[in-house]
Coordinates of C-alpha atoms and ligand atoms in Angstrom, one line a residue:
X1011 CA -25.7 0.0 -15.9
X1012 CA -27.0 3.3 -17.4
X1013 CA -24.4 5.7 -18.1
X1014 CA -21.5 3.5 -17.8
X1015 CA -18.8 2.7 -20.4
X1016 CA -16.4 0.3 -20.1
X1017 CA -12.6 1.3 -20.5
X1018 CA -9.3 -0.5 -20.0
X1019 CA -11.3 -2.8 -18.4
X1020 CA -12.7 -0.7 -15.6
X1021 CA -16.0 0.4 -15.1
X1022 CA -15.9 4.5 -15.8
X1023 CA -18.7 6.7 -16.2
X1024 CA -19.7 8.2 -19.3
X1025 CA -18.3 11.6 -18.6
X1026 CA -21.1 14.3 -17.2
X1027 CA -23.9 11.8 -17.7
X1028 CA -26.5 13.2 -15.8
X1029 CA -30.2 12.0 -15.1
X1030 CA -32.7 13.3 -13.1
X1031 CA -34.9 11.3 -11.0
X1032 CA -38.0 11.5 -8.5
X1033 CA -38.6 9.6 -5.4
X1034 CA -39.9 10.3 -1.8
X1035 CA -37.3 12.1 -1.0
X1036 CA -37.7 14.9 -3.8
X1037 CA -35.5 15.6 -6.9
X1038 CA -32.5 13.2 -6.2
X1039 CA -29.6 13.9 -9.2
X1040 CA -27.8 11.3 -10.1
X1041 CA -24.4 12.6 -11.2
X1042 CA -21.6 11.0 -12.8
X1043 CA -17.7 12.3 -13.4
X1044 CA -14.6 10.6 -14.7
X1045 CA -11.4 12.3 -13.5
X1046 CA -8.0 11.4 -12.5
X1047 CA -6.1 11.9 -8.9
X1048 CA -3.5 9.7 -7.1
X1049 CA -1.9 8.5 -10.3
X1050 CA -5.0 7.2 -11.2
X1051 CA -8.7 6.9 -12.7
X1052 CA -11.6 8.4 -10.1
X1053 CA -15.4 8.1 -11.4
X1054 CA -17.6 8.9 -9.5
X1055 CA -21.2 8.5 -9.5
X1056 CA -23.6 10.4 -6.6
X1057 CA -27.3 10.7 -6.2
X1058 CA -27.5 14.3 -4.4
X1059 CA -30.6 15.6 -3.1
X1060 CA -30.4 18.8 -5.3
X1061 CA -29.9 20.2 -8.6
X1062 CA -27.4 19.7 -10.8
X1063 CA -24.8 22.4 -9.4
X1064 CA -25.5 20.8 -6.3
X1065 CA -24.1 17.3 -7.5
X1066 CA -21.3 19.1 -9.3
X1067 CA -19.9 20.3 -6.3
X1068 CA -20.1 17.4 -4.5
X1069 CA -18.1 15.9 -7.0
X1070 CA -15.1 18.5 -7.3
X1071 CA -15.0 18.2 -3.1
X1072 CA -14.4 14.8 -3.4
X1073 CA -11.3 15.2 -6.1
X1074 CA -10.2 18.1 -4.1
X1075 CA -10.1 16.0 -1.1
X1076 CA -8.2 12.9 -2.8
X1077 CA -5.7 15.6 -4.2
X1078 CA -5.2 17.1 -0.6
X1079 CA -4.4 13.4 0.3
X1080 CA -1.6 12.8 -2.4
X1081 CA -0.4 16.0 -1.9
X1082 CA -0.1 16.3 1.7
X1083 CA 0.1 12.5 3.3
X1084 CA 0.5 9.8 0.9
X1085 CA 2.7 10.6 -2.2
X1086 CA 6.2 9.6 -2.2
X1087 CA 6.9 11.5 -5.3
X1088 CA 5.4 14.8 -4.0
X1089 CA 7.9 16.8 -2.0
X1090 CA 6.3 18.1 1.1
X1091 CA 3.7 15.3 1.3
X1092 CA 4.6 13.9 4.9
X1093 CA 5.8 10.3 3.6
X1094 CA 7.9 12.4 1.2
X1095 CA 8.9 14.1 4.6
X1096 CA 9.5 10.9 6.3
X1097 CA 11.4 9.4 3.2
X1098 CA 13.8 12.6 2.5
X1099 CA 14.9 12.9 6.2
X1100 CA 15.9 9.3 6.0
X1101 CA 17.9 9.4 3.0
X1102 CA 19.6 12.8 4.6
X1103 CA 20.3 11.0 7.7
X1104 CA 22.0 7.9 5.9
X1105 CA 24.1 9.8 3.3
X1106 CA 25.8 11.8 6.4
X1107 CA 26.4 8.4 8.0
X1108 CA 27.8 6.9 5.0
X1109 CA 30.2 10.2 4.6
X1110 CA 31.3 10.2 8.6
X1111 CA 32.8 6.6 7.5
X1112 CA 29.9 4.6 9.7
X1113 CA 30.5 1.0 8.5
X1114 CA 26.6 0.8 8.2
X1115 CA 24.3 4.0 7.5
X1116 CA 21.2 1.6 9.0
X1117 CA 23.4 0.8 12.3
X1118 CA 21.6 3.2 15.0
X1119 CA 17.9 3.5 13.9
X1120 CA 16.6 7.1 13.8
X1121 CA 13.6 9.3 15.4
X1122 CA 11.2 11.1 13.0
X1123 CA 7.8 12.6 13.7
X1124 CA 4.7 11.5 12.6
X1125 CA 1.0 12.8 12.6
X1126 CA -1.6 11.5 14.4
X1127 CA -3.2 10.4 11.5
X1128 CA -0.2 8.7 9.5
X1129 CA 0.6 7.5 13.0
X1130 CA -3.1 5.6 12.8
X1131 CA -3.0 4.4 9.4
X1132 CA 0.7 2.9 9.7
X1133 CA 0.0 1.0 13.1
X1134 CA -3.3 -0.5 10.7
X1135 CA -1.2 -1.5 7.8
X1136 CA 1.9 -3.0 10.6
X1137 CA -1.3 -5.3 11.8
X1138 CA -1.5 -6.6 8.7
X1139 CA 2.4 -7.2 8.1
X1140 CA 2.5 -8.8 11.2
X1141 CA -0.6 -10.9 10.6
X1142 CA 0.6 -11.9 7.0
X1143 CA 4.0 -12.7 7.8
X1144 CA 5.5 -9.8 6.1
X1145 CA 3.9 -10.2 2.6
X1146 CA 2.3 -7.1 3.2
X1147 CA 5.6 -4.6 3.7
X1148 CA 5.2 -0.6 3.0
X1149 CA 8.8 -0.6 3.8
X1150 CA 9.7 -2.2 0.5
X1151 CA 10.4 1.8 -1.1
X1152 CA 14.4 1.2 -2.0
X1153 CA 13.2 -2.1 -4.0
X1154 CA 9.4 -0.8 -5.5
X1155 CA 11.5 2.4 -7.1
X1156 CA 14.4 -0.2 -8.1
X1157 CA 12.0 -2.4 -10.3
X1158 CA 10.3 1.3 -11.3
X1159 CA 7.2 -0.9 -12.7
X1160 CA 4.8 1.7 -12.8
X1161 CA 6.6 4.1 -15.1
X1162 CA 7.8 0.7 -17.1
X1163 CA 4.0 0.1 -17.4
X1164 CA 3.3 3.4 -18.1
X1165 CA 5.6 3.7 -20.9
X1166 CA 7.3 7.0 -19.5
X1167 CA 10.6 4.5 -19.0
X1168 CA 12.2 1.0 -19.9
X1169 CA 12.3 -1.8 -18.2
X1170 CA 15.9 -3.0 -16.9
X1171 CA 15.4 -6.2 -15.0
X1172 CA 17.7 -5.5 -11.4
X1173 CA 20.5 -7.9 -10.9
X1174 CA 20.3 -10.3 -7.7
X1175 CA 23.2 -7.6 -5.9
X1176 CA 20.9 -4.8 -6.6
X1177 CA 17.4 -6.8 -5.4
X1178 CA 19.7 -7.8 -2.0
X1179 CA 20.6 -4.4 -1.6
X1180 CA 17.2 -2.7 -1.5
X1181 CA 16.3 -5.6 0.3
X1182 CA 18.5 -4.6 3.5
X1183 CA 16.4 -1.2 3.5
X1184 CA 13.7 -3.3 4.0
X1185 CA 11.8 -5.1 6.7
X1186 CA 8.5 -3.7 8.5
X1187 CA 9.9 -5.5 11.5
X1188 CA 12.3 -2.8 11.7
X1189 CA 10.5 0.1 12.7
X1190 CA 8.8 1.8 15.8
X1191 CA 5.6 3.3 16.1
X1192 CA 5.2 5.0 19.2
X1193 CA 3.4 8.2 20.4
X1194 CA 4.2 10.6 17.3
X1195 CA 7.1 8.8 16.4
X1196 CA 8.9 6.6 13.8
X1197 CA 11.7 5.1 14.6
X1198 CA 13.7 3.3 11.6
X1199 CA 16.7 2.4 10.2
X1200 CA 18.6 5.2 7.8
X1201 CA 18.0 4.5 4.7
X1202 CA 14.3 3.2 4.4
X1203 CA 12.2 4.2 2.2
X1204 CA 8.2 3.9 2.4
X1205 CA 5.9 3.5 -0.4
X1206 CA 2.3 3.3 0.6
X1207 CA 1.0 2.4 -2.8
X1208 CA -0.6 -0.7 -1.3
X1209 CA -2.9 1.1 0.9
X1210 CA -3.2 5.0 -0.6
X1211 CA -6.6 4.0 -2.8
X1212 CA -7.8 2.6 -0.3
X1213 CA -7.2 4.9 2.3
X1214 CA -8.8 7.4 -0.1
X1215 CA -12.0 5.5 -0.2
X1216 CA -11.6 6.1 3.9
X1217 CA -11.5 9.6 3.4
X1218 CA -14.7 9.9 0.6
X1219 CA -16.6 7.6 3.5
X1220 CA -15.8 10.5 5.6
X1221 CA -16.9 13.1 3.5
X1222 CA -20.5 11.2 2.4
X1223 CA -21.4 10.5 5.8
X1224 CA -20.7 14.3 6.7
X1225 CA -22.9 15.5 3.7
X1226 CA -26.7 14.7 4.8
X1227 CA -27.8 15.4 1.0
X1228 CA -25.8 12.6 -0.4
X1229 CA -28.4 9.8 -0.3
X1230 CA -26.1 7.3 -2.6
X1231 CA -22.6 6.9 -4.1
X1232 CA -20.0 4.6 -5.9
X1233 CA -16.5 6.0 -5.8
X1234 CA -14.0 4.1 -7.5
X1235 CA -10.4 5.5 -6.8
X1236 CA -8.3 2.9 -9.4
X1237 CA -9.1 -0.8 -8.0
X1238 CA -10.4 0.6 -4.8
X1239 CA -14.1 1.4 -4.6
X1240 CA -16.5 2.5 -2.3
X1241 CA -20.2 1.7 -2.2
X1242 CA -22.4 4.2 0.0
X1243 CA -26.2 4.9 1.0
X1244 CA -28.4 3.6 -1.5
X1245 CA -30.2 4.5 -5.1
X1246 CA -33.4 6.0 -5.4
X1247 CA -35.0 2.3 -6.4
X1248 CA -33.5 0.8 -3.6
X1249 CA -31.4 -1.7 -5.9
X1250 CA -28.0 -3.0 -5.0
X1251 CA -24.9 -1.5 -6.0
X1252 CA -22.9 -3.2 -8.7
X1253 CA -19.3 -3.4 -9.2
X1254 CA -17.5 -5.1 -11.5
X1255 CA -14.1 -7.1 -11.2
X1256 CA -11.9 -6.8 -13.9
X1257 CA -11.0 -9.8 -16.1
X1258 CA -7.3 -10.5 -15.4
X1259 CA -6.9 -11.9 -18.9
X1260 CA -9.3 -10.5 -21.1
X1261 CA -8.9 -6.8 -21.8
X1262 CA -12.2 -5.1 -21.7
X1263 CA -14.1 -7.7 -19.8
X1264 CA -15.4 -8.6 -16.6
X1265 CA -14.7 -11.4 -14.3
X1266 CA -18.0 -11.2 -12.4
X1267 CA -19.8 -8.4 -10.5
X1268 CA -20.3 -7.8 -6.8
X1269 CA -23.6 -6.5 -5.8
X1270 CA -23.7 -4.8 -2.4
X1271 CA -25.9 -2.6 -0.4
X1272 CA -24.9 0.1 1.7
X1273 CA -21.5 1.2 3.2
X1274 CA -18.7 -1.2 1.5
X1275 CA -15.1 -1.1 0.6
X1276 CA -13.9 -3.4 -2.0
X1277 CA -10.0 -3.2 -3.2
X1278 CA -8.8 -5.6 -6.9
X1279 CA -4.5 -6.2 -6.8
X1280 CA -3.9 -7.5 -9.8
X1281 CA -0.7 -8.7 -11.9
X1282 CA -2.8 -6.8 -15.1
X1283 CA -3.0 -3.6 -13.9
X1284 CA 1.0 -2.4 -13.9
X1285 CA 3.4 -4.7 -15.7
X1286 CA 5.3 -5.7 -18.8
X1287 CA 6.3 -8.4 -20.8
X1288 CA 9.8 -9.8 -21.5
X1289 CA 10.9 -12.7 -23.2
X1290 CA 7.0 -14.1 -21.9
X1291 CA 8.0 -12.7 -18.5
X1292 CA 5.0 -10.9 -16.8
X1293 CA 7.1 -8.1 -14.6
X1294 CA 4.5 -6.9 -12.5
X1295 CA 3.8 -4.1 -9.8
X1296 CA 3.1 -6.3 -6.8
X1297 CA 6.5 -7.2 -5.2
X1298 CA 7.4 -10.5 -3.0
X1299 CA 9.4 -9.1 -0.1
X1300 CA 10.8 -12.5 0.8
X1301 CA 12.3 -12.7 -2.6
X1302 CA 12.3 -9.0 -4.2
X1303 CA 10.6 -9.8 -7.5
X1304 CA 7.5 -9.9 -8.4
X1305 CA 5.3 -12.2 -6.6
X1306 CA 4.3 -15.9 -8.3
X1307 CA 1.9 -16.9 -5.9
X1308 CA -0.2 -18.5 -8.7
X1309 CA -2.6 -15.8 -8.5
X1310 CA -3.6 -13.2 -10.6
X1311 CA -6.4 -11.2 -9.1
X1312 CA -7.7 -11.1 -5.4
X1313 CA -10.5 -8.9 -4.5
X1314 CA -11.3 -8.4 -1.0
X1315 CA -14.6 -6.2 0.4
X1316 CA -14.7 -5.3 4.0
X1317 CA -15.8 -2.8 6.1
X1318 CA -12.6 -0.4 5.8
X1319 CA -11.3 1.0 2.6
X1320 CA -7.5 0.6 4.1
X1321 CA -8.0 -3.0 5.0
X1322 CA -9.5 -4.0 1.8
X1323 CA -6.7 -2.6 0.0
X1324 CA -4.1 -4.2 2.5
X1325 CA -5.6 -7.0 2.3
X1326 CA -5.5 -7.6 -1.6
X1327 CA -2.1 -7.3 -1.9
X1328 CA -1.1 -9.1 1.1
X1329 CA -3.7 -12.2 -0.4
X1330 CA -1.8 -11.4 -3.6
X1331 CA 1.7 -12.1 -2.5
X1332 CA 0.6 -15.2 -0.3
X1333 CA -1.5 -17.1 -2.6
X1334 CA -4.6 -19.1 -2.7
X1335 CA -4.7 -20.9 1.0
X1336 CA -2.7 -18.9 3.2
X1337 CA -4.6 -15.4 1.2
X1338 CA -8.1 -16.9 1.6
X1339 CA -6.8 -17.7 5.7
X1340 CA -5.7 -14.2 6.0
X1341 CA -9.1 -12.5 4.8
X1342 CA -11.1 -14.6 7.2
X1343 CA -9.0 -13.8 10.2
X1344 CA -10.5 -10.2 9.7
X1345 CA -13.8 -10.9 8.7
X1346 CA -13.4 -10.3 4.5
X1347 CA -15.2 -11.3 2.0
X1348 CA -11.8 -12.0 -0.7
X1349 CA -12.4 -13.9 -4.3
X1350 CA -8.8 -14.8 -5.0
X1351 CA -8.2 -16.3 -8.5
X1352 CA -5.4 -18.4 -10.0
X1353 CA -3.5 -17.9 -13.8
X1354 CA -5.8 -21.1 -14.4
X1355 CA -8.5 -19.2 -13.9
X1356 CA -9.4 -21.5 -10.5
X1357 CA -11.6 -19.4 -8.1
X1358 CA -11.4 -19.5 -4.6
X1359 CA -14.0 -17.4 -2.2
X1360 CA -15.6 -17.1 1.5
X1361 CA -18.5 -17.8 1.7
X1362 CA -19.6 -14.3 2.5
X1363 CA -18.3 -13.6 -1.2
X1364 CA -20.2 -16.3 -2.7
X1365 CA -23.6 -14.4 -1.8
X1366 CA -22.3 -11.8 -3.4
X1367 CA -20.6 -12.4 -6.3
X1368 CA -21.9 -13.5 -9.8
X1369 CA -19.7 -14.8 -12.0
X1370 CA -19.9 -13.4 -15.7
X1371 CA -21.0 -16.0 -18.6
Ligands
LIG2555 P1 -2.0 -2.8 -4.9 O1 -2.3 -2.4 -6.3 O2 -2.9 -2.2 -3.9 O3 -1.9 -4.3 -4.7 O4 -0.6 -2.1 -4.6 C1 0.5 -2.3 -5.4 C2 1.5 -1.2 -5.1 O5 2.0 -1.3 -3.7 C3 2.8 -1.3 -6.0 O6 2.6 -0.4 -7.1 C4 3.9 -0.8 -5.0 O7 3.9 0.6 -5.0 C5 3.4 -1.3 -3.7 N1 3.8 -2.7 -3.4 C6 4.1 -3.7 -4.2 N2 4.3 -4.9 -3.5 C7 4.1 -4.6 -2.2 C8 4.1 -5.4 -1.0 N3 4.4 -6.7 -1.0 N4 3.8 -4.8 0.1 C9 3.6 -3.4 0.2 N5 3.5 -2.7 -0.9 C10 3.8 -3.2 -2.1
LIG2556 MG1 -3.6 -3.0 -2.1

């Protein structure tokens, strides 16, 4: 745990902590960063076969890369990002249908072109609406910026709880089942709005995968892009990786901690990371489609490892919003590993998990 410092309840690297050590191999640097990108906290820690610079530059590649991602695919909030793209013409599209006096803008679906890539990751994540029975639902934009939870739980604005007309409204922009992915295209109804804040981390673990495997002097790394982290290579000593889940109730601490070797992807949803309280109401960031609020499955943290950074982040919210059975069920129809724990404080696990997870005293 050299190096490491615990804040907010996540594990971050002491900023620049640097330590130089010798194996086989020749100088390997271990380098650690703390930055932010995606809305969110990136530490990094890589063992570079190299000096110091070396590891440094490693480092700003990989937030360079995450940035390109927010800027240019992902971000909703980012004009010119293609999801930004994708979200604008559809607004365009229903506000000239509303003004030509169409009884509904969403009558006639529309066409709009996608990239190979965003055609790839949205066919992965409409498996795992399918496969989940729609508790996993990127089409859920109109509703996600209705409740606004993560500036309420940012502080940068106040809650205002949305009355059941408003919820059922979103809701009618809503539905994965909806939409069309075919060969560069997208065909939905006018009006939709996608936020892929379920999957973005996660995809961005993807991406640093990517990059490690393309950089032959990168013998070892953890990435942690917010609750999604990726394990890679090995250490000098040849130890296991350790990552550490959040404690859903107790600020600061830990849960337990995963221990993994090699290439992993492991992704946290928790009703602790963006919410608020009201009148002992937690309002938090992880939405029920089938209802519009947010989800009371009984659980308050599921953690899913697997062998893709966009599944195990699919996967944790989609557990999230279905609860303990039919959550666990879901992870082992794709071969996860998933700890998924209740407000009691009841864990469930695979049994995959349970080799690899130590619970905290
Ligand atoms: P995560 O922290 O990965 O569980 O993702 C939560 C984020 O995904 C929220 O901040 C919303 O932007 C979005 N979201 C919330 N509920 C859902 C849902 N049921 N399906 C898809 N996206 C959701
Ligand atoms: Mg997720």
């Amino acid at each position: 745990m050299r190096g490491y410092k615990r804040t907010g309840g996540k594990l971050l690297l002491a900023m620049g902590a640097v330590l130089l050590l010798t194996g086989c191999e020749g100088r390997v640097e271990q380098y650690g960063s703390v930055d932010t990108a995606m809305g969110t906290v990136v530490s990094q820690t890589l063992y570079v076969r190299g000096d110091r610079e070396e590891a440094e530059t490693e480092t700003a590649a990989v937030m360079e890369l995450l940035t390109r991602l927010e800027e240019q695919e992902l971000s909703w909030r980012i004009e010119g990002s293609e999801v930004a793209r994708i979200n604008a013409l559809s607004e365009e599209v229903a506000g000239e249908r509303r003004t030509r006096g169409r009884e509904s803008a969403a009558e006639d679906s529309m066409a709009v072109s996608v990239s190979s890539t965003m055609q790839q990751i949205l066919q992965q994540i409409w498996q795992v609406s399918s496969d989940s029975g729609g508790a996993l639902d990127v089409t859920l934009g109109r509703l996600s910026r209705l409740w606004n939870l993560d500036a309420v739980a940012m502080g940068t604005a106040e809650i205002s709880v949305p009355t059941q007309e408003q919820i059922q409204a979103a809701l009618e922009d809503t539905g994965y089942e909806r939409v069309r992915i075919s060969q560069g295209t997208l065909g939905l109804p006018p009006g939709m709005q996608l936020d892929l804040g379920a999957v973005g981390k996660g995809v961005a673990c993807d991406r640093v995968g990517a990059y490690l495997r393309s950089r032959p002097q990168i013998a070892g790394a953890v990435v942690a892009v917010g609750g999604s982290v990726i394990t890679y290579g090995q250490k000098p000593d040849g130890s296991p990786w350790k990552v550490a889940i959040t404690h859903p109730r107790k600020e600061g601490s830990y849960l337990g901690i995963l221990s993994l070797t090699g290439e992993h992807y492991v992704s946290t949803s928790g009703d602790y990371e963006r919410y608020v309280m009201v009148d002992g109401v937690r309002y938090h960031h992880i939405l029920d489609p089938a209802t519009g609020v947010p989800a009371r499955s009984g659980l308050c943290s599921v953690t899913v490892v697997c062998d893709s950074g966009l599944l195990a982040d699919a996967l944790s919210t989609a557990c999230f919003v279905l609860g303990p059975e039919q959550g666990l069920a879901l992870a082992e129809r794709y071969g996860a590993q998933a700890l998924l724990v209740e407000e009691d404080g009841t864990a469930h696990m695979t049994d995959g998990m349970e080799e690899m997870y130590t619970a905290a005293e």
